[in-house]
Coordinates of C-alpha atoms in Angstrom, one line a residue:
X1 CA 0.0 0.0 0.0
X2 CA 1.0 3.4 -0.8
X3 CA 0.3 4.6 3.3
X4 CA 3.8 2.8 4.0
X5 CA 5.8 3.6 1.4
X6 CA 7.9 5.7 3.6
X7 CA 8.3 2.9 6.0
X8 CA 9.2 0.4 3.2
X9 CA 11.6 2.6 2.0
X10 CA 13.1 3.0 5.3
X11 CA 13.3 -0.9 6.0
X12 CA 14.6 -1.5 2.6
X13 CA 17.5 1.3 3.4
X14 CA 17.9 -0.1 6.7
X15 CA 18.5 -3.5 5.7
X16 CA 21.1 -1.9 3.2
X17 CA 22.9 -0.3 6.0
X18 CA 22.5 -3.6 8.0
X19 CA 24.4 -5.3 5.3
X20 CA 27.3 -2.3 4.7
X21 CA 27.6 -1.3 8.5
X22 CA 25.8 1.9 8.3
X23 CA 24.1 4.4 10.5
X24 CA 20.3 3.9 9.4
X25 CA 17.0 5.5 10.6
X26 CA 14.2 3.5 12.4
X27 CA 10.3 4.1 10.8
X28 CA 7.5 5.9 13.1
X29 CA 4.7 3.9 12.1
X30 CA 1.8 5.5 10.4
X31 CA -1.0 5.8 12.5
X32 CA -3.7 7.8 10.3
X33 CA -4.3 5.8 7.0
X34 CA -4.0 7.0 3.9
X35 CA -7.8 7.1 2.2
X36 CA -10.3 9.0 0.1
X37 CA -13.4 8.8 -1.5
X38 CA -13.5 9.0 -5.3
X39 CA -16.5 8.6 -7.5
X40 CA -15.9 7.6 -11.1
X41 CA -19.2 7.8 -14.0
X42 CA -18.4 7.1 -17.4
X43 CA -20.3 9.0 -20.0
X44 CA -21.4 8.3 -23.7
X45 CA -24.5 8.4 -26.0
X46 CA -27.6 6.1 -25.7
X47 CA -27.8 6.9 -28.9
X48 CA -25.1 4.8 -30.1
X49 CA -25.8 1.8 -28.2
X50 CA -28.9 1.2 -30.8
X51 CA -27.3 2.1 -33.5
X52 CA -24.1 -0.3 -32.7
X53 CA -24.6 -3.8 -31.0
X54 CA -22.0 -4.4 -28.6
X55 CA -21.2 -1.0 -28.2
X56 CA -22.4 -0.1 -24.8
X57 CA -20.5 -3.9 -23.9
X58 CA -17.2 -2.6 -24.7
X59 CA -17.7 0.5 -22.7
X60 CA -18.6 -1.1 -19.8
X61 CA -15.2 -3.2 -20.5
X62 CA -13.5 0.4 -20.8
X63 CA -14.5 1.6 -17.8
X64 CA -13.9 -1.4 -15.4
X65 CA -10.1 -1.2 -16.5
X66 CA -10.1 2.4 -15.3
X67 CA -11.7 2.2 -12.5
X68 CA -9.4 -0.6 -11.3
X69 CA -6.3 1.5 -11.8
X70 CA -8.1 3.7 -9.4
X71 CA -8.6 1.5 -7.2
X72 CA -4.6 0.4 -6.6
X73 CA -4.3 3.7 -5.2
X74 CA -5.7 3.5 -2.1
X75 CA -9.0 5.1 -2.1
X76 CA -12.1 4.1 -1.7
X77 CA -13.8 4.1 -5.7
X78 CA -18.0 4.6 -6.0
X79 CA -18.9 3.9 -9.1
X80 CA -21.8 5.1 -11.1
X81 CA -21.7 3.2 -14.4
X82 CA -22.6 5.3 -17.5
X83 CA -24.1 8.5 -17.6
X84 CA -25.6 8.6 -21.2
X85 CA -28.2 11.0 -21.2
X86 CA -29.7 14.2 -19.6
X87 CA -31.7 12.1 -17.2
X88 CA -29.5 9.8 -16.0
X89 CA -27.3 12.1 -15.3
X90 CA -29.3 14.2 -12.9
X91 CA -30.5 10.9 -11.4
X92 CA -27.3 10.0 -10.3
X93 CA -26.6 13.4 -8.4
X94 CA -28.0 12.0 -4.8
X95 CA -26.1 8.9 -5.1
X96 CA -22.7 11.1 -5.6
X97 CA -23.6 13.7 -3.0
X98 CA -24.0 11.1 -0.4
X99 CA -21.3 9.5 -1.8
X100 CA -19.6 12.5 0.3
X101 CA -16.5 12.7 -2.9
X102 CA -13.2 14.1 -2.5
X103 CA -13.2 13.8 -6.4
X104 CA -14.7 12.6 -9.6
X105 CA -13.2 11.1 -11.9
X106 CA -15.1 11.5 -15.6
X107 CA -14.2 8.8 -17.9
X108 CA -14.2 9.9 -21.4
X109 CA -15.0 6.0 -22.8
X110 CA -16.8 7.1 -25.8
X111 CA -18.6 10.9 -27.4
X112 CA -20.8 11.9 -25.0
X113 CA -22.7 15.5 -25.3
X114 CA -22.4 17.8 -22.6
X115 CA -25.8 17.5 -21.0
X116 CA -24.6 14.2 -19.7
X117 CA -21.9 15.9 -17.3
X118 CA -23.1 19.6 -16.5
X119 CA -25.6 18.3 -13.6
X120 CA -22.0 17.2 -11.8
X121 CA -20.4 20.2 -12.6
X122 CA -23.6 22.6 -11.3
X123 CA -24.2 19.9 -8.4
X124 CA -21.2 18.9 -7.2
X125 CA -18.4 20.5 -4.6
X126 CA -15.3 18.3 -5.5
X127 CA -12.9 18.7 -7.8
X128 CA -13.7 16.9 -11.3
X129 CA -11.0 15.6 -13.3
X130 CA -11.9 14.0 -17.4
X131 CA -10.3 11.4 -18.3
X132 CA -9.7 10.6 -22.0
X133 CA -7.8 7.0 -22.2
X134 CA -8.2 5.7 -25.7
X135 CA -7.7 1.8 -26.1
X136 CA -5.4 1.8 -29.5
X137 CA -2.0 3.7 -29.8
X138 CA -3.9 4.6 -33.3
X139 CA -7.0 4.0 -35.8
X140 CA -6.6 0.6 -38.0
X141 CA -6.7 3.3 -41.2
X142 CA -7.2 0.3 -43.5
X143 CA -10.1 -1.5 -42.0
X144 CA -11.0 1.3 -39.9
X145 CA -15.2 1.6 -39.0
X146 CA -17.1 4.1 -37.1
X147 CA -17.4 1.0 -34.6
X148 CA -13.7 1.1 -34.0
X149 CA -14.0 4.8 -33.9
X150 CA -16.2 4.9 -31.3
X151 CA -14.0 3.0 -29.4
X152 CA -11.5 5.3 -29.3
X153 CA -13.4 8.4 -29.5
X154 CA -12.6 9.1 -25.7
X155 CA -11.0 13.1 -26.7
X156 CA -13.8 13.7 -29.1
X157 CA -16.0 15.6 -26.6
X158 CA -13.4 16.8 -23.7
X159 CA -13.3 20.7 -24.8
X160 CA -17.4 20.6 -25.4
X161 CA -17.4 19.3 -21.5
X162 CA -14.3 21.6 -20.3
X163 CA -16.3 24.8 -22.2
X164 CA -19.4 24.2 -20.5
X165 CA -17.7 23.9 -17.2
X166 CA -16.2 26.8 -17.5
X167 CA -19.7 28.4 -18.1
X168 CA -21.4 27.7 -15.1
X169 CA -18.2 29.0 -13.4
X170 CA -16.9 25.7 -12.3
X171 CA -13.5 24.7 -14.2
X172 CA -12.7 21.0 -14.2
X173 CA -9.6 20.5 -12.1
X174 CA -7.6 18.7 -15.2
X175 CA -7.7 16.4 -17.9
X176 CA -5.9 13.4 -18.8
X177 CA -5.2 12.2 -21.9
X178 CA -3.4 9.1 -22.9
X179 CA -4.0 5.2 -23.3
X180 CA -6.4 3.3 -21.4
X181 CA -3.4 0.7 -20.8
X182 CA 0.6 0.6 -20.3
X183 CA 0.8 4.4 -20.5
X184 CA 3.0 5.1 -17.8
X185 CA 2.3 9.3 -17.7
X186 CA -1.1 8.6 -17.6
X187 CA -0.8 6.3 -15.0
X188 CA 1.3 8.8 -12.9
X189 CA -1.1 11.8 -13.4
X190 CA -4.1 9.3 -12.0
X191 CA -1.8 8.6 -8.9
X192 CA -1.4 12.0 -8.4
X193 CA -5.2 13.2 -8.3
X194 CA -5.4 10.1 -5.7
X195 CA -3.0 11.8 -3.8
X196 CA -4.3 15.1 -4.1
X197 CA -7.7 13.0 -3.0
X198 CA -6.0 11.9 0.4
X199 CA -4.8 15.6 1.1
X200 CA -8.3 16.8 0.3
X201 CA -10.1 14.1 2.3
X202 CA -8.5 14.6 5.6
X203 CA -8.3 18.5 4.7
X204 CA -11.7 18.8 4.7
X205 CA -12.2 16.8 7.9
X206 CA -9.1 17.7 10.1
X207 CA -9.6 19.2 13.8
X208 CA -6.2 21.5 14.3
X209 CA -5.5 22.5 17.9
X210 CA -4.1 26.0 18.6
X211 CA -3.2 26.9 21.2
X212 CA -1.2 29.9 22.9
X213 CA -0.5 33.0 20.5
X214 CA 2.1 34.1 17.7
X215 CA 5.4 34.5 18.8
X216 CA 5.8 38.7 19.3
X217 CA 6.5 40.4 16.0
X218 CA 6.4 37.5 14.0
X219 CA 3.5 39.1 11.7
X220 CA 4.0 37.1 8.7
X221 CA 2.9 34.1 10.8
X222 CA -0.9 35.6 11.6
X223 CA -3.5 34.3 10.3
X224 CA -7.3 34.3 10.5
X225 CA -9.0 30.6 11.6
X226 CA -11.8 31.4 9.5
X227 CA -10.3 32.3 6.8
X228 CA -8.1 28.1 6.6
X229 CA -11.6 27.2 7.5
X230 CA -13.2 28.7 4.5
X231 CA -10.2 27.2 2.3
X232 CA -9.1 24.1 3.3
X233 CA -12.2 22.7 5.5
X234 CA -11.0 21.9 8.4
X235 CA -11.9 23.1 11.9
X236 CA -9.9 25.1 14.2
X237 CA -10.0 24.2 17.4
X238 CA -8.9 26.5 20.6
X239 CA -6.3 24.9 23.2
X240 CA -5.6 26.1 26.6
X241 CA -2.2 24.7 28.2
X242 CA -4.4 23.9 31.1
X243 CA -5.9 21.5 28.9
X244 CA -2.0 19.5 28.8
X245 CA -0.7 19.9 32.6
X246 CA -3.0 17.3 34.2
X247 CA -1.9 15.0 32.3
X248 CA 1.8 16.0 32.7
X249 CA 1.4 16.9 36.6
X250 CA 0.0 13.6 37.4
X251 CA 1.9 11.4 34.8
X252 CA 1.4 7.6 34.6
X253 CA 4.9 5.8 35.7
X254 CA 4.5 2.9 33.4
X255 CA 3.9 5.4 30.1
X256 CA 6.5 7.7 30.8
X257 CA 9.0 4.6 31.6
X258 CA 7.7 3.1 28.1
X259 CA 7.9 6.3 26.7
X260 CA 11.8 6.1 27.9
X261 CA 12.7 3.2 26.3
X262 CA 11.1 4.4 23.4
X263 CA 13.0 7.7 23.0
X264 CA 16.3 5.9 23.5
X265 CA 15.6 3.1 21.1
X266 CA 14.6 5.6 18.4
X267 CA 17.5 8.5 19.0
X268 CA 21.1 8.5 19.1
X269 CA 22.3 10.6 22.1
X270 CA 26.1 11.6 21.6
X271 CA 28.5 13.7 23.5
X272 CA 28.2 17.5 22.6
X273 CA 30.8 19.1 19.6
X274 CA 31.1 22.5 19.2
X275 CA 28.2 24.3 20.5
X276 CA 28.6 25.3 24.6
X277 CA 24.8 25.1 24.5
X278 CA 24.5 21.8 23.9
X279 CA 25.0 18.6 25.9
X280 CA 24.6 15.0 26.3
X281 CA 21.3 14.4 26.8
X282 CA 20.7 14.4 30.6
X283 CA 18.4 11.9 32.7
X284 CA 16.5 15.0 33.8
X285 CA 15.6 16.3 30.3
X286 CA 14.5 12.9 29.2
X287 CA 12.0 12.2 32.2
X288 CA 10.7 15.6 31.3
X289 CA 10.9 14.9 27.3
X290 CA 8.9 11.6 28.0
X291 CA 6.5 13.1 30.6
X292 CA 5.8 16.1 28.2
X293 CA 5.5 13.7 25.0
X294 CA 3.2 11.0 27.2
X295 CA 0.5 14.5 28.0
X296 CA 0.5 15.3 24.7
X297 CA 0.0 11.8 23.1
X298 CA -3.2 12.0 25.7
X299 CA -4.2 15.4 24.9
X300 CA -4.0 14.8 21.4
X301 CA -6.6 11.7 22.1
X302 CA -9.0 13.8 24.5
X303 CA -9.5 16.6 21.6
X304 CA -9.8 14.1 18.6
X305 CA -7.0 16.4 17.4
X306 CA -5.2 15.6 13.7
X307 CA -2.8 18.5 13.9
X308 CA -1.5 21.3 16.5
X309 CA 0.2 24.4 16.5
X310 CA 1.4 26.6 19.5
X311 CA 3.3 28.5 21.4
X312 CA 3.3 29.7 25.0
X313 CA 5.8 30.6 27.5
X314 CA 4.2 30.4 30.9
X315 CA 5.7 31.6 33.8
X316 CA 9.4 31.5 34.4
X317 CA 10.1 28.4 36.4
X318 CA 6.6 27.0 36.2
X319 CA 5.8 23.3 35.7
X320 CA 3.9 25.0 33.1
X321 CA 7.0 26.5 30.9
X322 CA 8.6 23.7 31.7
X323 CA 5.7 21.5 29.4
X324 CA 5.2 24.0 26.9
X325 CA 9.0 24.3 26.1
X326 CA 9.5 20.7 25.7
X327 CA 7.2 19.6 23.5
X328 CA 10.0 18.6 20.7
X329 CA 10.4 15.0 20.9
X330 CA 6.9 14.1 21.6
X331 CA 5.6 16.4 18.4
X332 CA 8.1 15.0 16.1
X333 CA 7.1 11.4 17.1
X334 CA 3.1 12.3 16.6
X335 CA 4.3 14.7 13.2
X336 CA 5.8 11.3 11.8
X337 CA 2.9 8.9 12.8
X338 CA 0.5 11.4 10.9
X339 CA -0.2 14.2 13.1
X340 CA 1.6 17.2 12.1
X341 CA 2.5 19.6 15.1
X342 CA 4.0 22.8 14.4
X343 CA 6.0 25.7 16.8
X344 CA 5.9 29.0 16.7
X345 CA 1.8 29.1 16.5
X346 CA 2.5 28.9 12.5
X347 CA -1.5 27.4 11.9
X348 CA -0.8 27.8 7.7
X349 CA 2.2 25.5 8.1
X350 CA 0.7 22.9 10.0
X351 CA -1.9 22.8 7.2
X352 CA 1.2 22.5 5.1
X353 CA 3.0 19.9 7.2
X354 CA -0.3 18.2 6.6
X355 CA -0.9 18.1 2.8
X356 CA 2.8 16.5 2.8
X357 CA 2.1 13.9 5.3
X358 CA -1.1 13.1 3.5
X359 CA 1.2 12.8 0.3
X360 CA 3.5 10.7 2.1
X361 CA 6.2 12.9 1.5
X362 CA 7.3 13.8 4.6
X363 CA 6.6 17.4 6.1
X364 CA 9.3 18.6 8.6
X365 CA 8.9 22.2 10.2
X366 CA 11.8 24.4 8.3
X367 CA 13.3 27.3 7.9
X368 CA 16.2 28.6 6.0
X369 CA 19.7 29.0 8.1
X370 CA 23.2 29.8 6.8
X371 CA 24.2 29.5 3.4
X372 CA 27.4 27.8 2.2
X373 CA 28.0 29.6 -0.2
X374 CA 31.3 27.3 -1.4
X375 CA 28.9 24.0 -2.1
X376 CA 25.9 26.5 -3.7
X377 CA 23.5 25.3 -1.2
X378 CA 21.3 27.0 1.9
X379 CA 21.0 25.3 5.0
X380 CA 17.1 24.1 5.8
X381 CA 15.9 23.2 9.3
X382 CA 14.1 24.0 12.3
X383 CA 14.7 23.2 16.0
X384 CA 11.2 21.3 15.9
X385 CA 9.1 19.5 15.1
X386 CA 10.1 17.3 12.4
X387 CA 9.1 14.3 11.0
X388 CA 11.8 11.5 11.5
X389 CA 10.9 8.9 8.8
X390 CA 12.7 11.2 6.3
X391 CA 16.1 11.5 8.2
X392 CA 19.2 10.0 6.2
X393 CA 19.8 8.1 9.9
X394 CA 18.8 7.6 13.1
X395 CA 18.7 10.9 14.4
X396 CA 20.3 12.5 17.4
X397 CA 18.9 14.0 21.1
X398 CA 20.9 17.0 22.5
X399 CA 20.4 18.2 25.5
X400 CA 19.9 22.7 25.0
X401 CA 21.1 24.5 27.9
X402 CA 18.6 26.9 26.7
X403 CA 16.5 27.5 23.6
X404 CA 17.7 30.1 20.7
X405 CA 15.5 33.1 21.3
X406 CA 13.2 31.2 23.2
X407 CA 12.5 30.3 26.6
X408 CA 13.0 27.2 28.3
X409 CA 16.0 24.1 28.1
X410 CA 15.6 20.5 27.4
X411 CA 15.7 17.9 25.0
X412 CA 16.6 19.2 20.9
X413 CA 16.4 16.9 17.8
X414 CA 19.2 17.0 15.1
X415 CA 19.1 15.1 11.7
X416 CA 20.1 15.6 8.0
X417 CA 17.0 14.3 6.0
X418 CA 18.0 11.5 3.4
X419 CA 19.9 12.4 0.0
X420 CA 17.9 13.1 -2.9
X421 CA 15.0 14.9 -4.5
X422 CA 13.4 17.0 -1.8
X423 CA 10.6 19.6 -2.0
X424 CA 9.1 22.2 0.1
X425 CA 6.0 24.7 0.5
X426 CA 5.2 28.0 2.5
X427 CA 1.7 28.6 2.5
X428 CA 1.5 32.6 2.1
X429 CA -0.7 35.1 2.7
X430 CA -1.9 37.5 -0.1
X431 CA -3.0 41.0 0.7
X432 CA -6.4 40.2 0.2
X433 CA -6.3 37.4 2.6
X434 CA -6.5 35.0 0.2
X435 CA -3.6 32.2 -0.1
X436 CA -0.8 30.9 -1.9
X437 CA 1.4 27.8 -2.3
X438 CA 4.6 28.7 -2.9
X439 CA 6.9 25.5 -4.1
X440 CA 10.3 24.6 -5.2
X441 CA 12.1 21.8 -5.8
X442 CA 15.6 21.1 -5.3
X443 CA 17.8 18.1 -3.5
X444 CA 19.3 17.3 -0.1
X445 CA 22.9 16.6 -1.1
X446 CA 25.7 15.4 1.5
X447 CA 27.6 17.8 3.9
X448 CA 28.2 18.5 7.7
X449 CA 25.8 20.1 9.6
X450 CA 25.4 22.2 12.5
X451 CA 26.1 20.4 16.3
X452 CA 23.6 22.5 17.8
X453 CA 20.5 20.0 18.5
X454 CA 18.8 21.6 15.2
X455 CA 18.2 19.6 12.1
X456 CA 19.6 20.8 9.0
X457 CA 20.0 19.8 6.1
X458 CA 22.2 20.9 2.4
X459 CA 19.9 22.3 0.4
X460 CA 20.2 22.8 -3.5
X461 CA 17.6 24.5 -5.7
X462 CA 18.1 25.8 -9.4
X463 CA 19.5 27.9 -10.8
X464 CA 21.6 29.0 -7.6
X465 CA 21.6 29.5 -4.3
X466 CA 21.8 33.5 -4.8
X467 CA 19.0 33.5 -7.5
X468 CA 16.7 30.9 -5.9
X469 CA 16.6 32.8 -2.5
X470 CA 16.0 35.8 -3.8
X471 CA 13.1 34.0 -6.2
X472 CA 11.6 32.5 -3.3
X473 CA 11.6 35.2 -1.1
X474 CA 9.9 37.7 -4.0
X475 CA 7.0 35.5 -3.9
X476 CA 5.8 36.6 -0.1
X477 CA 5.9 33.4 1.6
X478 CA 5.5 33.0 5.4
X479 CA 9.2 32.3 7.1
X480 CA 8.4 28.7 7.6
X481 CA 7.6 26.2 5.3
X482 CA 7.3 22.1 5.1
X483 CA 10.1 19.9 3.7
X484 CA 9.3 16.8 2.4
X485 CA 11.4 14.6 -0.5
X486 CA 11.0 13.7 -3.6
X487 CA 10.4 16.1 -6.5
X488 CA 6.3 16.7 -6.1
X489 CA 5.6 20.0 -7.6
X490 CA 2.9 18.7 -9.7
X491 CA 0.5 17.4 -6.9
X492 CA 1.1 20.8 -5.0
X493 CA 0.0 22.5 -8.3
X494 CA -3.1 20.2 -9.1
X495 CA -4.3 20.4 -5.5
X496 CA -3.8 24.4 -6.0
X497 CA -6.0 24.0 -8.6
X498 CA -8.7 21.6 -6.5
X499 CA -8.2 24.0 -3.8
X500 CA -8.7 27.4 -6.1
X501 CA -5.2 28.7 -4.9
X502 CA -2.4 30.1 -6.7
X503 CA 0.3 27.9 -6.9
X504 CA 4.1 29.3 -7.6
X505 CA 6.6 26.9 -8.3
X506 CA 9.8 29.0 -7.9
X507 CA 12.2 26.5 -9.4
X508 CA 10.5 26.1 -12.6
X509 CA 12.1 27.8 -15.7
X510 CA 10.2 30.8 -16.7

């Protein structure tokens, strides 16, 4: 299944590293499964199906292949057989609203006119992507029939359906166009609307916490609940820290002990380097790293919470500060089992940390940091959270003597993320409140990092580091943004598209 894929990678690397004596990274285990519901209706001409026996066979045929390819990519697939006239069509509208679709797909298997689709387009909320997969690479010119034409004829009507859809004000999200078999780009643009299905599913269902306020001046980090609410569907809901200490006051021994072993099985915990702020990890800031990870694990439970962003400082020397300040290891073990939790308050880049993790891509909290300028590459990290199933090996615990421009001490993760393709999004703020994805792709390439308890990690992005920064920068995002790997650009622009957001890719030639 496609929910593991990290994990698989991971096990597959680790047994690699097994084999060659290497440093690997263990796998947090996904704990919020991958889904979505996707609808797909065929459409043609009853028409036809008189005037050609065995016509309306073959679509049927057609349209069983598709929707099994849909179906390997771990959604849930409704279908609703052929829409071939104006009345079916509008029959089939309370079926597909309770249905409750995160998208449509329309398959294309034969001409259909447009009064077979535009009840889905006036009726419908999802996105709706047509898909035109012809059978043959070509016509048989030679013996060719209007039979065999019909067969193929999946294109014929796509720009009468994509014009009226753009009349009642409701552009279709995309359109593929290729085979109906062993068409590899096809079959990759289909993976990626499934993906973009998953995002849109849990989107559109998430409860984030918030809790606390923005960190003082940060202004590029407000943002109006309402307004993600409008966009991306989910709910906000408000946290009080109050909410947390029970659960950390009056700890169960066995969970934090398990909690223990846990931490130490899953992080390296060297001697310090360089940095006089940093440590070996002490027996004090572990108890309270496990304590503070066990009340948020239960917190997390008590609100039905899918995501979380904070930040508070309570009172210097409270049991309070000392919660809220050492939340680190405990997010970035819930951010890599599925529930992103983000610092800093930063509510837009939890709801990016969560369309990568609903990619499964990743989605660490980052931030740019020194440039080298000698290997062309920026440094990109965060001192939490971060989501440990994309680190290159098992990652590192440091004890901080105190936090950079923070309050509070404790427990601080450190990783470089794996080698490769990598890609990361700011969600930004426009100046008439609407949003914006800003993307770019580039790769995590080999090099020392920073001692300091931070991860970090070499980043590269076209067409240097000068010009990229500068690029990214022009385009307003928010300081923050989600790291993931791989090179997936093109999801983040289709679900712009589902989404109605204006999508930037930075990295992309002009």
């Amino acid at each position: 299944m496609r929910s593991v894929k990290l994990c698989l990678a991971f096990i597959a690397v680790s047994m690699l590293s097994a084999a060659y004596g290497l440093d690997a990274s263990p796998c947090v285990e996904r704990r919020k499964p991958l889904t979505a519901n996707v609808g797909v209706v065929s459409v043609g001409l009853d028409t036809y199906w008189k005037q050609c026996p065995g016509l309306y066979e073959d679509m049927v045929k057609k349209a069983a292949v598709f929707e099994k390819r849909v179906e390997s990519h771990d959604v849930n697939v409704t279908s609703f057989g052929i829409s071939d006239n104006p009345q079916k069509a509008a029959s089939l509208i309370p079926a597909m609203k309770a249905a409750d679709l995160d998208l449509l797909f329309v398959d294309m298997v034969t001409y259909a006119t447009s009064s077979t689709f535009a009840p889905f387009v006036r009726e419908l909320t999802c996105p709706i992507v047509l898909v035109a997969l012809q059978p043959d690479s070509k016509l048989d010119y030679e013996h060719a029939t209007i039979y065999k034409q019909l067969l193929n004829d999946d294109l014929c009507s796509v720009p009468e359906f994509t014009g009226v859809a753009i009349r009642y004000g409701r552009p279709v999200a995309d359109v593929v166009i290729g085979r109906l078999e062993g068409d590899a780009k096809a079959d990759e643009e289909i993976r990626q609307w499934c993906a973009v299905a998953h995002v849109l599913h849990d989107l559109r269902r998430a409860r984030i916490g918030l809790m606390g306020h923005v960190l003082e001046a940060m202004y590029d980090l407000q943002v109006d609940p309402t307004a993600v609410s409008r966009t991306f569907g989910c709910h906000v809901a408000l946290c009080e820290p109050d909410e947390i200490m029970p659960f950390y006051r009056e700890p169960v021994t066995a969970d934090v002990e398990a909690m223990k072993k846990r931490i130490l099985d899953f992080f390296d915990t060297p001697d310090p380097v360089s940095d006089p702020w940093t440590e070996k990890l002490t027996a004090r800031d572990l108890d309270v790293a496990a304590k503070a990870a066990c009340a948020l694990e239960k917190f997390i439970a008590k609100r039905n919470l899918d995501g979380f962003a904070y930040y508070y400082e309570g009172e210097a020397g409270s049991p309070t500060r000392e919660l809220v300040t050492n939340f680190i290891v405990g997010n970035s073990l819930l951010t890599s089992a599925g529930f992103p939790m983000c610092g800093e308050f930063d509510l837009k880049n939890c709801v990016a940390m969560m369309i990568f993790d609903r990619l499964d891509i990743g989605g660490s909290f980052a931030e740019f940091h020194p440039i080298d300028f000698e290997r062309d590459t920026v440094l990109v990290g965060h001192d939490g959270p971060h989501h440990l199933n994309i680190a290159s090996k098992k990652p590192v615990l440091r004890s901080l003597k105190k936090y950079h421009g923070k309050p509070g001490s404790g427990a601080g993760v450190e990783f470089n993320i794996k080698e490769g393709p990598i890609t990361m999004m700011s969600l930004g703020l426009k100046a008439d409140g609407s949003f914006k994805f800003i993307v770019a792709e580039g790769e995590s390439l080999k090099g020392p990092i920073p001692p300091t308890g931070n991860t970090n990690t070499h980043g590269k992005f076209p067409p240097d580091v000068r010009t990229f920064l500068r690029n990214w920068s022009m385009e307003g995002p928010t300081h923050h943004f989600a790291l993931g790997v791989g090179h997936h650009a093109a999801e983040l622009k289709k679900l712009g598209r589902a989404l109605g957001i204006e999508t930037v890719v930075v990295t992309e030639e002009k």
